[in-house]
Structure formats: C-alpha cells, structure tokens
Tab-separated table of C-alpha atoms in Angstrom:
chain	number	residue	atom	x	y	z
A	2	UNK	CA	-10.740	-20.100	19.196
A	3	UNK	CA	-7.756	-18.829	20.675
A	4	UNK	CA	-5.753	-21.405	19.317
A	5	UNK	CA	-6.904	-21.364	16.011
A	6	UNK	CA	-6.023	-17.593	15.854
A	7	UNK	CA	-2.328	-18.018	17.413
A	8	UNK	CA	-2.091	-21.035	14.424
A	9	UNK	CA	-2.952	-19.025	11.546
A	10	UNK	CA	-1.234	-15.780	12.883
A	11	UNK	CA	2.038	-18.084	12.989
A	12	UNK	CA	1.171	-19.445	10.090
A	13	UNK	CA	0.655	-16.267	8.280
A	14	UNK	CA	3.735	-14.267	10.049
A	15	UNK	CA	6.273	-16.998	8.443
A	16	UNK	CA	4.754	-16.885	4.926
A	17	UNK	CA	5.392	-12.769	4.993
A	18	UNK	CA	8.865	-13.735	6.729
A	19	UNK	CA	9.537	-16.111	4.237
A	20	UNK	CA	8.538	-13.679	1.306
A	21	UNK	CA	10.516	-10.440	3.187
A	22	UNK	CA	13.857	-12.953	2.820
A	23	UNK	CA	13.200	-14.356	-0.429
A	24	UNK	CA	12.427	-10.774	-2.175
A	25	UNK	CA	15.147	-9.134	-0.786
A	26	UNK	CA	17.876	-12.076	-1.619
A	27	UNK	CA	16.235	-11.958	-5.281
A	28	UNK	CA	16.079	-7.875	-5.438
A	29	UNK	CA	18.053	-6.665	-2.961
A	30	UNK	CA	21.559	-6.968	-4.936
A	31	UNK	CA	19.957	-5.812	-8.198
A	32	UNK	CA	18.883	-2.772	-6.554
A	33	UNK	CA	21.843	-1.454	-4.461
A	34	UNK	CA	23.166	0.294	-7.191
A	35	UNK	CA	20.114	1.953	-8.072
A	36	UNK	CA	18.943	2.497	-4.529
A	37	UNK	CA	22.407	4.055	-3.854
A	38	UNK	CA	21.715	6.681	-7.007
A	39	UNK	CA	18.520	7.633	-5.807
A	40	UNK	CA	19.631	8.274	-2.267
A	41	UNK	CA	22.900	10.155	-3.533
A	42	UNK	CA	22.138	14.100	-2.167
A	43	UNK	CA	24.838	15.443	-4.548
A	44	UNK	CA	22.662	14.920	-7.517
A	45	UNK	CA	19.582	16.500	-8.296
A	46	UNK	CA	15.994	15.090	-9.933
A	47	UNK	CA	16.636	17.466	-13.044
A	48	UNK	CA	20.313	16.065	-13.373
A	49	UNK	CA	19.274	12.165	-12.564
A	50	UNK	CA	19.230	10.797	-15.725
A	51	UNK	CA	21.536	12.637	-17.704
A	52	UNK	CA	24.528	11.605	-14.326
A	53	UNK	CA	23.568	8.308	-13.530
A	54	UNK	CA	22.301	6.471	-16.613
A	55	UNK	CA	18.494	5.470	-15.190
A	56	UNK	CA	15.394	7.016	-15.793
A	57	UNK	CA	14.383	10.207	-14.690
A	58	UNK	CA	11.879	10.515	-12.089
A	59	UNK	CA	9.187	13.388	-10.347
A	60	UNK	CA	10.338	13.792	-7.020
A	61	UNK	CA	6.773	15.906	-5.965
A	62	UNK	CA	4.727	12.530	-6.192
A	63	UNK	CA	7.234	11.670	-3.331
A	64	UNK	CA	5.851	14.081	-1.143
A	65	UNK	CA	9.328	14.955	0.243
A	66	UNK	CA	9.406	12.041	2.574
A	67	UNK	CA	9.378	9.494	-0.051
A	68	UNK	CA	11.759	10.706	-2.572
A	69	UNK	CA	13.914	7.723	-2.714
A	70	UNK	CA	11.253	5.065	-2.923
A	71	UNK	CA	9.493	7.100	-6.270
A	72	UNK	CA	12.850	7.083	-8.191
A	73	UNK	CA	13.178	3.203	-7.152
A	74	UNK	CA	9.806	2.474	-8.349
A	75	UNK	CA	10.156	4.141	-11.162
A	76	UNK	CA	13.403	1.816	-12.202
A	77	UNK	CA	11.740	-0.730	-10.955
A	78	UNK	CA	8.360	-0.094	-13.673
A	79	UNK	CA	10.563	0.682	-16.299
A	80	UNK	CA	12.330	-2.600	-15.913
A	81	UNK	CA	8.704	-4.306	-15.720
A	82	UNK	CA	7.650	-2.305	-18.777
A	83	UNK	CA	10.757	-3.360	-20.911
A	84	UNK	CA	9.895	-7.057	-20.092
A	85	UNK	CA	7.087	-7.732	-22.005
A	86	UNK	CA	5.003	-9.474	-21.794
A	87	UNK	CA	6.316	-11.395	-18.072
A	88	UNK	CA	6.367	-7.828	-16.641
A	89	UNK	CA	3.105	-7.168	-17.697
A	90	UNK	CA	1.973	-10.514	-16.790
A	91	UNK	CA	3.252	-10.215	-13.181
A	92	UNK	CA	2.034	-6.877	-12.314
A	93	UNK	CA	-1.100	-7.675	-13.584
A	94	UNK	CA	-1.259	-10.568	-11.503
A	95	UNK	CA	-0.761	-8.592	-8.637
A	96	UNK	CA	-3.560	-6.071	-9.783
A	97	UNK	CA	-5.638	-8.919	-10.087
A	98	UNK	CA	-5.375	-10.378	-6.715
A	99	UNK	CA	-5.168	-7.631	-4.751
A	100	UNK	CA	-8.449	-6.315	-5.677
A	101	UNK	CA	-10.025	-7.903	-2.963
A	102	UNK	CA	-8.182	-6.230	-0.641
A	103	UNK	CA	-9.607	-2.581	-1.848
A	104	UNK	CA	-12.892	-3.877	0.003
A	105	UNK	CA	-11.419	-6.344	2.521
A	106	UNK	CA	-9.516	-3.228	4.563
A	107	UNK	CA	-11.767	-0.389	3.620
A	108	UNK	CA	-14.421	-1.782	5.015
A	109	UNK	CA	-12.191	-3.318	8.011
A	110	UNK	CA	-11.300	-0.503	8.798
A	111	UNK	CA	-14.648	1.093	9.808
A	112	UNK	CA	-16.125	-1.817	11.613
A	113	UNK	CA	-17.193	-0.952	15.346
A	114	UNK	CA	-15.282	-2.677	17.464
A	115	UNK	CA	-12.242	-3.476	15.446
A	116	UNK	CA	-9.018	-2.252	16.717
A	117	UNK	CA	-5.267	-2.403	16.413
A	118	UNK	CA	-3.231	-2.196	13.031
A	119	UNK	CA	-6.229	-2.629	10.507
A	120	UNK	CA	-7.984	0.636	11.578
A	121	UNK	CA	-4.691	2.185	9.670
A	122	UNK	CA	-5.182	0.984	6.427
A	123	UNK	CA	-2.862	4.105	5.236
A	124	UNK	CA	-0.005	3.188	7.598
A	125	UNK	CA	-0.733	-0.524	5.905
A	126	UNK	CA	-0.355	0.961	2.386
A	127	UNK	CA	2.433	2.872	2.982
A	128	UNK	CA	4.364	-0.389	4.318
A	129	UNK	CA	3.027	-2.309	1.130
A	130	UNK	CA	4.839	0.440	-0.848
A	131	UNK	CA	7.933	0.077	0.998
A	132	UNK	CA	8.292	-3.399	1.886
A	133	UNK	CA	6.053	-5.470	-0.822
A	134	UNK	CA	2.335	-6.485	-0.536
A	135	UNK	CA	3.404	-9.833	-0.309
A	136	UNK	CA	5.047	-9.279	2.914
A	137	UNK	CA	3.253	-6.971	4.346
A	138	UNK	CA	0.081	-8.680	4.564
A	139	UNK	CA	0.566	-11.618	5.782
A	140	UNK	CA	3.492	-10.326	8.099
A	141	UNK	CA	1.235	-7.857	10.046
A	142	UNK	CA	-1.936	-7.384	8.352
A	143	UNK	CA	-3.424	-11.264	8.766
A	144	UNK	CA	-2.094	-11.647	12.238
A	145	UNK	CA	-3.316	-8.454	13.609
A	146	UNK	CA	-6.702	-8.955	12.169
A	147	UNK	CA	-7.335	-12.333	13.806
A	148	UNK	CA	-7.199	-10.150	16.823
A	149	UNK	CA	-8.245	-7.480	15.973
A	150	UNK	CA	-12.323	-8.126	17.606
A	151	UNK	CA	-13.416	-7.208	13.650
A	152	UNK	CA	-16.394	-9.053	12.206
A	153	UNK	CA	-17.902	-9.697	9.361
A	154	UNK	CA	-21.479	-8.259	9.058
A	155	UNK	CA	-20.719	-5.122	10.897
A	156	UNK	CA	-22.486	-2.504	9.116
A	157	UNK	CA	-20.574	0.437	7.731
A	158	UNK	CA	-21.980	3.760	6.097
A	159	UNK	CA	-22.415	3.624	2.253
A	160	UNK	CA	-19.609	6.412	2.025
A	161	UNK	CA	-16.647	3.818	3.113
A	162	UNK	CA	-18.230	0.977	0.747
A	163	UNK	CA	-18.361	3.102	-1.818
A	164	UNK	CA	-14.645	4.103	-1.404
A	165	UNK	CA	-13.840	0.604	-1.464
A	166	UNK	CA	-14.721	0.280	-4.742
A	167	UNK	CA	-13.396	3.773	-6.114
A	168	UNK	CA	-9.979	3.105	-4.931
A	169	UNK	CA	-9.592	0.885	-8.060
A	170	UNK	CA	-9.716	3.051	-10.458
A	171	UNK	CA	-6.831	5.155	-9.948
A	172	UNK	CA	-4.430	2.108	-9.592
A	173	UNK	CA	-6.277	0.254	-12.557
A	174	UNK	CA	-5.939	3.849	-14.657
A	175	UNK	CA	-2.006	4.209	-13.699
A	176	UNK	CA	-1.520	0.395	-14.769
A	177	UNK	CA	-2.777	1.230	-18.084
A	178	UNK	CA	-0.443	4.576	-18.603
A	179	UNK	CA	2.697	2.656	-17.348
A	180	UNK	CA	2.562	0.375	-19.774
A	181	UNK	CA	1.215	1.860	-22.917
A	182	UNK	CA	2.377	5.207	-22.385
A	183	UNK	CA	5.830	6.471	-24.389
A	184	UNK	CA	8.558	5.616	-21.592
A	185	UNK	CA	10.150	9.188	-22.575
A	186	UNK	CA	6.959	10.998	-21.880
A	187	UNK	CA	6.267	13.004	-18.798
A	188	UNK	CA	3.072	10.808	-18.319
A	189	UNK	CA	4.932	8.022	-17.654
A	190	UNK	CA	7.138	9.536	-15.243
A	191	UNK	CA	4.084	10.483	-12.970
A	192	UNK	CA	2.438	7.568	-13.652
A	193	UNK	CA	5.033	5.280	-12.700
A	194	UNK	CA	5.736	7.803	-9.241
A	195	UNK	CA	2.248	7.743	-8.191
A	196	UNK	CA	1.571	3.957	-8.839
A	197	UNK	CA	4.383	2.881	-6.608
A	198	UNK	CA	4.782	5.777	-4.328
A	199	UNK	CA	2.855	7.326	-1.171
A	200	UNK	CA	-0.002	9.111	-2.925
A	201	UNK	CA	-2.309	5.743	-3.402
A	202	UNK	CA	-2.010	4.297	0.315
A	203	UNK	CA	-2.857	7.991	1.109
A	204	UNK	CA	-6.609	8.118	-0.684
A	205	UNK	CA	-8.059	6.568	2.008
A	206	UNK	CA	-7.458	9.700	5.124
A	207	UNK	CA	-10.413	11.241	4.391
A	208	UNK	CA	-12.570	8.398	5.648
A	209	UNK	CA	-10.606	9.326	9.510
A	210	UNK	CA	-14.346	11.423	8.942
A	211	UNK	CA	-16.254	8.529	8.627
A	212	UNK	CA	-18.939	7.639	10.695
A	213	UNK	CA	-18.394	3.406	10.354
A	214	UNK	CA	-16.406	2.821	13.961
A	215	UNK	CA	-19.990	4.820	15.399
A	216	UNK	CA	-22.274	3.478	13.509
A	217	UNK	CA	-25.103	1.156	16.157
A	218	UNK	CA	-25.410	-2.482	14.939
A	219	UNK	CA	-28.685	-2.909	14.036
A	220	UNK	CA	-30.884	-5.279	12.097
A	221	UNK	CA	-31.674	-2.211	9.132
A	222	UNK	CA	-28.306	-0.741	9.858
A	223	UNK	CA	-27.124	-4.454	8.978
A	224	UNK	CA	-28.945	-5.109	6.003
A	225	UNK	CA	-28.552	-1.615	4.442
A	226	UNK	CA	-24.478	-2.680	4.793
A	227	UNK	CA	-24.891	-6.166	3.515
A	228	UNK	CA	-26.717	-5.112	0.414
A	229	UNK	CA	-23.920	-2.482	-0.581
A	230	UNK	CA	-21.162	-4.962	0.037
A	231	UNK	CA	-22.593	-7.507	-1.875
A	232	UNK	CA	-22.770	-4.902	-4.702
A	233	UNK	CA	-19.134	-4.170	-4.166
A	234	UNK	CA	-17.465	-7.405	-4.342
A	235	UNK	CA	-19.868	-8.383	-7.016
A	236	UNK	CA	-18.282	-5.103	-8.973
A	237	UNK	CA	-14.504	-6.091	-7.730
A	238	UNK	CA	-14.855	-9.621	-8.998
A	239	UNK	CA	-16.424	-8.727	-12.334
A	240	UNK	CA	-13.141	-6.153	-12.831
A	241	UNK	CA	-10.462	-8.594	-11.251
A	242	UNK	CA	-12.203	-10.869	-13.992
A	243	UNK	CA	-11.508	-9.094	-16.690
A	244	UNK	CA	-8.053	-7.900	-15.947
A	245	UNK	CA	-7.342	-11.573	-15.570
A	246	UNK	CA	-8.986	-12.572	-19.022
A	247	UNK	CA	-6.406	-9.915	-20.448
A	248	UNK	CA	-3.846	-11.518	-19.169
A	249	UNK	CA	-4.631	-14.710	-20.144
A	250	UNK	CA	-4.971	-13.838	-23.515
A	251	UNK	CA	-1.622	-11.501	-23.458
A	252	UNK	CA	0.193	-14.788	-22.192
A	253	UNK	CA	-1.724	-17.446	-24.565
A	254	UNK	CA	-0.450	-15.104	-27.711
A	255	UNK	CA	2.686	-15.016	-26.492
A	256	UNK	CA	3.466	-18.796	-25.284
A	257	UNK	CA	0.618	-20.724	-26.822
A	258	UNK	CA	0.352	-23.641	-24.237
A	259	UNK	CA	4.136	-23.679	-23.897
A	260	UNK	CA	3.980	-23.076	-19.339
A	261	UNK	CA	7.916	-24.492	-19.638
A	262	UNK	CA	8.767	-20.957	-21.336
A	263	UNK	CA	6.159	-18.789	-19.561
A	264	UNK	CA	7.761	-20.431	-16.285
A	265	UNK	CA	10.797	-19.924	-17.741
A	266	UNK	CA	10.517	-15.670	-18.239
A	267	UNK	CA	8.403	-14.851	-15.103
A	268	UNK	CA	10.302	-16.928	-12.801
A	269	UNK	CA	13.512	-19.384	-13.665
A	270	UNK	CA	15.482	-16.991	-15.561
A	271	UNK	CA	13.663	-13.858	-14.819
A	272	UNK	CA	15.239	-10.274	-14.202
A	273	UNK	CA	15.034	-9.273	-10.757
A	274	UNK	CA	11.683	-6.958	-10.986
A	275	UNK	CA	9.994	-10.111	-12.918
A	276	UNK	CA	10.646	-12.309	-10.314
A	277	UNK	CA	10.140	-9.630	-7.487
A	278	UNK	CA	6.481	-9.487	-9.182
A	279	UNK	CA	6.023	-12.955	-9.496
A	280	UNK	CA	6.742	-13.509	-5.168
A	281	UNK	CA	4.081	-11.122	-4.874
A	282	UNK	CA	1.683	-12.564	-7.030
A	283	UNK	CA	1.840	-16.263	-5.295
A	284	UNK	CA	2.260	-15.130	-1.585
A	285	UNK	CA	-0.675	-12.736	-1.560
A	286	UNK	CA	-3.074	-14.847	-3.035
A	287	UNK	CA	-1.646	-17.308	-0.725
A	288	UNK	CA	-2.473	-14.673	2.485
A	289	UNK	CA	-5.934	-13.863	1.440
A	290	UNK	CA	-6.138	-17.645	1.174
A	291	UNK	CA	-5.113	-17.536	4.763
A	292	UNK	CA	-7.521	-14.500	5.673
A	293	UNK	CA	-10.403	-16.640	4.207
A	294	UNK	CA	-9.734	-19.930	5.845
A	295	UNK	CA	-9.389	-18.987	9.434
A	296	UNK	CA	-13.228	-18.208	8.700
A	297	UNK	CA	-14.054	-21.051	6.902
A	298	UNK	CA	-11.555	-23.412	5.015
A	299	UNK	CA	-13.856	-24.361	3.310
A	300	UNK	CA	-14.504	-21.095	1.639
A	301	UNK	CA	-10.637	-20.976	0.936
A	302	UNK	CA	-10.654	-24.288	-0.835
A	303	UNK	CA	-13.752	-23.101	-2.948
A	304	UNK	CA	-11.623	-19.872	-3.877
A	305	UNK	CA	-9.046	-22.367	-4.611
A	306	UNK	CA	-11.042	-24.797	-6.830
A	307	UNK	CA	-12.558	-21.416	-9.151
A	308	UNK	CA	-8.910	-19.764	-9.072
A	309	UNK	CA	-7.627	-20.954	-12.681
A	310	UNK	CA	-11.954	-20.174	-13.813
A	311	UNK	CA	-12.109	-16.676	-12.681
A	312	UNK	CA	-8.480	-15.862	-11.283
A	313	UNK	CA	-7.434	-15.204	-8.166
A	314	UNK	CA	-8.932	-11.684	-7.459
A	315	UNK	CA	-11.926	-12.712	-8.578
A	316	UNK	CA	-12.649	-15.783	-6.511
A	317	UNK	CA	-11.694	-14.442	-3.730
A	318	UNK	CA	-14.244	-11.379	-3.950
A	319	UNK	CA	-16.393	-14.317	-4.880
A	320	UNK	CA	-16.379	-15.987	-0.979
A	321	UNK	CA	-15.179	-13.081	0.770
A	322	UNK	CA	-18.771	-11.623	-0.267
A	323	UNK	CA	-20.308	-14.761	0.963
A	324	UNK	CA	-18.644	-14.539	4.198
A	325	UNK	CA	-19.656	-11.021	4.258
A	326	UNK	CA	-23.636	-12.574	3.720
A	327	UNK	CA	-23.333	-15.043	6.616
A	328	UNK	CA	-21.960	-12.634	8.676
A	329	UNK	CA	-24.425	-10.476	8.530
A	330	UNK	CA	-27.033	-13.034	8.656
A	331	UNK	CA	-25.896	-14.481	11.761
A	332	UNK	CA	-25.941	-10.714	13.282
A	333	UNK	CA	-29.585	-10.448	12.145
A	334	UNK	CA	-30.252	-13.770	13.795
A	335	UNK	CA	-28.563	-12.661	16.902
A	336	UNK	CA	-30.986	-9.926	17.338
A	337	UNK	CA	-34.157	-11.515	16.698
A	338	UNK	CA	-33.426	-14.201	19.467
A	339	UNK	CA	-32.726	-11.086	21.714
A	340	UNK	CA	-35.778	-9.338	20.762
C-alpha cells in the first residue's frame, strides 16, 4: 500500500507540475500587463478604469489582502465573458467538474482521523484562487490525501454534509450573473470579485465548529452519515448534470457537429483566459480521475466510460458516492466481526 500511494502521489504531483508550467507559459505573458496595473499603488480602484483602460473592479470583495488577485479576476471574467460562447463553455466546464469536489473536501475535512493539508480546505481554496484548480489539486491536494489516514465511510455530522452541498449555490448563482449580467453594471463587478476572489474558499470557517473530527465511529453513527452522503452526491450529480446539458446545447447551437472549430476557439487559437479555462477543465477531471483510482481503478474507468453520458462532474459524484457506500459498508462489517 505504501507503494501504491508514493505512485499515484508522483503521479499526481507531475500532472499539477505540468499544468502550473503550462498555464503560466499560456497566461503568464498575457497577464503581466494587467497584473502590473492592478498592483500599481499610485492608482486608485475609483481611478482604475478611467487610467489604465481595463475594467473597473471592487476592491472590498478583496478583503484587503487580496486586492490584486480581484482586479485580475475580474479581467480575466470579462475576457471569458466577451468570448462567447468558448468562455462560457470553459468555465462551465470547470463548474461542472469541480462539483464533486464541494463534497469530496467538505466532508474530508471532518473525517476522524484525517490529518495534514485536507483538514484546511480554506487554505486549499484560497491556493485554487491563486494558483488554478487545476494545479492545485493534484499538486498538493491528491498527494497529501493519500496520506492523509482519511477514509471513506467515516461518519460526519449532518451539518458538514449539508454544507457540502450548499456551497454550490453561491458559485453556481455568481456563474449565472457574470455572464448574463450588463458588463457595465455594478452587479457584475461584485460578481466577477467574489467568484474569483477570497470570499468563496472562505464559506467553509465556520465548520472549524464542527463536531466531524469528534464524532465516535459507530455502526448508527455510520449509517446515519452514509445515508446523507448518498443524498448529497445524488443532488451534486443531478446539478453537475444539468449544467453540463447547458453546455452541450450552448456548444451544439453554436458548432453543430463541427469539434474542428469548437477545438479550434477553446483551445488552438484561443485567447489566453480561453485556453487558461480549458487546462483547467482537462487536468482536474484528470486529478479526480486520479483521486478515484488509487481506490479503485476500476471506479475511475467507469467514471470514464459515463463521462461524455453525464459529464464529468456528474460521473464522478456518480462513483465517488459508491465508494462512499463501500466504505461505509466495510466499516459496518468491521464492527460486527468485533462485536
């Protein structure tokens, strides 16, 4: 077992490598100018626009501290926004298959006996806000779960589930206002801050008050947990589902069954934010690929095989809550051969 964990955490540290180096050679020159703008003292939020030529931006959804990244993001949406439909497309797809992650590190997160980086899923967010999702978690967050002593069927309270399955809305609510509200409105503004700024990863402190890491592992404690999680994913796949559908129709109107020219605008000759989006999109559902086979490849060839059916959120909710079943069901037949 301890080899099989070193082999996927190399595995899964290159792929986040690989997509840190490829996002940054893609973005990074595209960016310097703005990035430079944004970080320039001399000029104020109120004067932004009206000195530098980009979009004005709400420095309070910063928080202070992250200033700098809200008026990138925001340049960065707006860019996304004005590509339609390949920036819509690739944020979406990102949406779409990082849903499974809103219950995948919640509920992480509170297991009893889980330690190191995933009992932070904040200081996780915050790094998937500055660095990309795509490297992120499969840079840190796969290789410091396979050691992490986490398993699945580890009851948590109700509370923490049900989190996991709130946190949607506000990104899924933001997605919608970034790219159907006016880009001149102050709705926008916020919208954009917020969606790519600190505020999101920081929804989850209040469960530091949780009682999950406490909670005693036993057989009603296990199935209570079980139930609820099945509920979640079940509610996480039906919504990663229908984003997807969206999209597929969005794309279908726009290129028919022509992939050489949806290719063509998301990745080949795509602005900078397009293709940004589109690294993210592949190398996430690539790690939670990665998170699901070092339980069970089998599982992550199943997610695999329903992918282009259901999309990639979807299918993954789709095993991850079968994991989650056998998981518990193993801990439940643990404890009757102990009784």
């Amino acid at each position: 077992m301890g080899m099989r964990r070193l082999c996927y955490a190399a595995v899964s540290f290159i792929v986040g490598a690989w997509a840190f180096v490829k996002v940054n050679s893609i973005s990074g020159p595209a960016f310097e100018p703005i990035l430079a703008a944004c970080g320039n003292a001399e000029i104020s939020a109120e004067d932004f626009a009206r000195e530098t030529g980009y979009h004005s931006y709400e420095p309070k959804v910063g928080l202070g501290v992250f200033k700098i990244l809200v008026c990138l993001i925001t340049q960065f949406l707006l860019e996304l926004r004005e590509t339609y439909p390949a920036g819509l497309l690739t944020w979406g797809g990102v949406v779409v298959a990082a849903l499974p992650l809103n219950g995948l590190m919640t509920i992480t997160a509170g297991r009893r006996g889980a330690k190191g980086p995933v009992i932070y899923p904040t200081i996780i967010g915050l790094l998937y806000q500055l660095l990309g999702i795509s490297v992120i978690f499969p840079l840190i967050y796969n290789p410091s779960y396979y050691f992490s002593g986490a398993k699945l069927g580890v009851p948590v309270t109700n509370l923490r589930i049900t989190a996991a399955v709130i946190f949607t809305l506000p990104v899924t609510l933001l997605t919608y206002f970034v790219f159907a509200s006016p880009t001149n409105g102050y709705t926008w503004e916020v919208s954009a801050g917020i969606l790519g700024g600190p505020i999101l990863a920081m929804l989850g402190l209040p469960l530091w008050l949780d009682k999950s890491p406490s909670m005693e592992v036993t057989s009603e404690n296990v199935a209570r947990s079980n139930s609820a999680i099945q509920r979640a994913y079940t509610f996480l796949s039906a919504v990663a589902f229908a984003i997807y559908s969206y999209l597929l129709v969005v794309a279908y109107q726009t290129y028919g069954l022509a992939f050489d020219e949806l290719w063509r605008d998301i990745w080949s000759e795509a602005g900078p934010s397009v293709a940004f989006m589109t690294i993210d999109t592949g190398v996430l559902y690539l790690g939670e690929l990665l998170f699901i086979a070092y339980h069970s490849e089998w599982k992550a060839f199943k997610a695999f095989l329903m992918t282009p059916l259901v999309g990639p959120g979807a299918a993954c909710c789709i095993v991850l809550k079968e994991l989650e079943g056998e998981g518990s069901n193993a801990l439940l037949l643990g404890e009757k051969k102990t009784a």
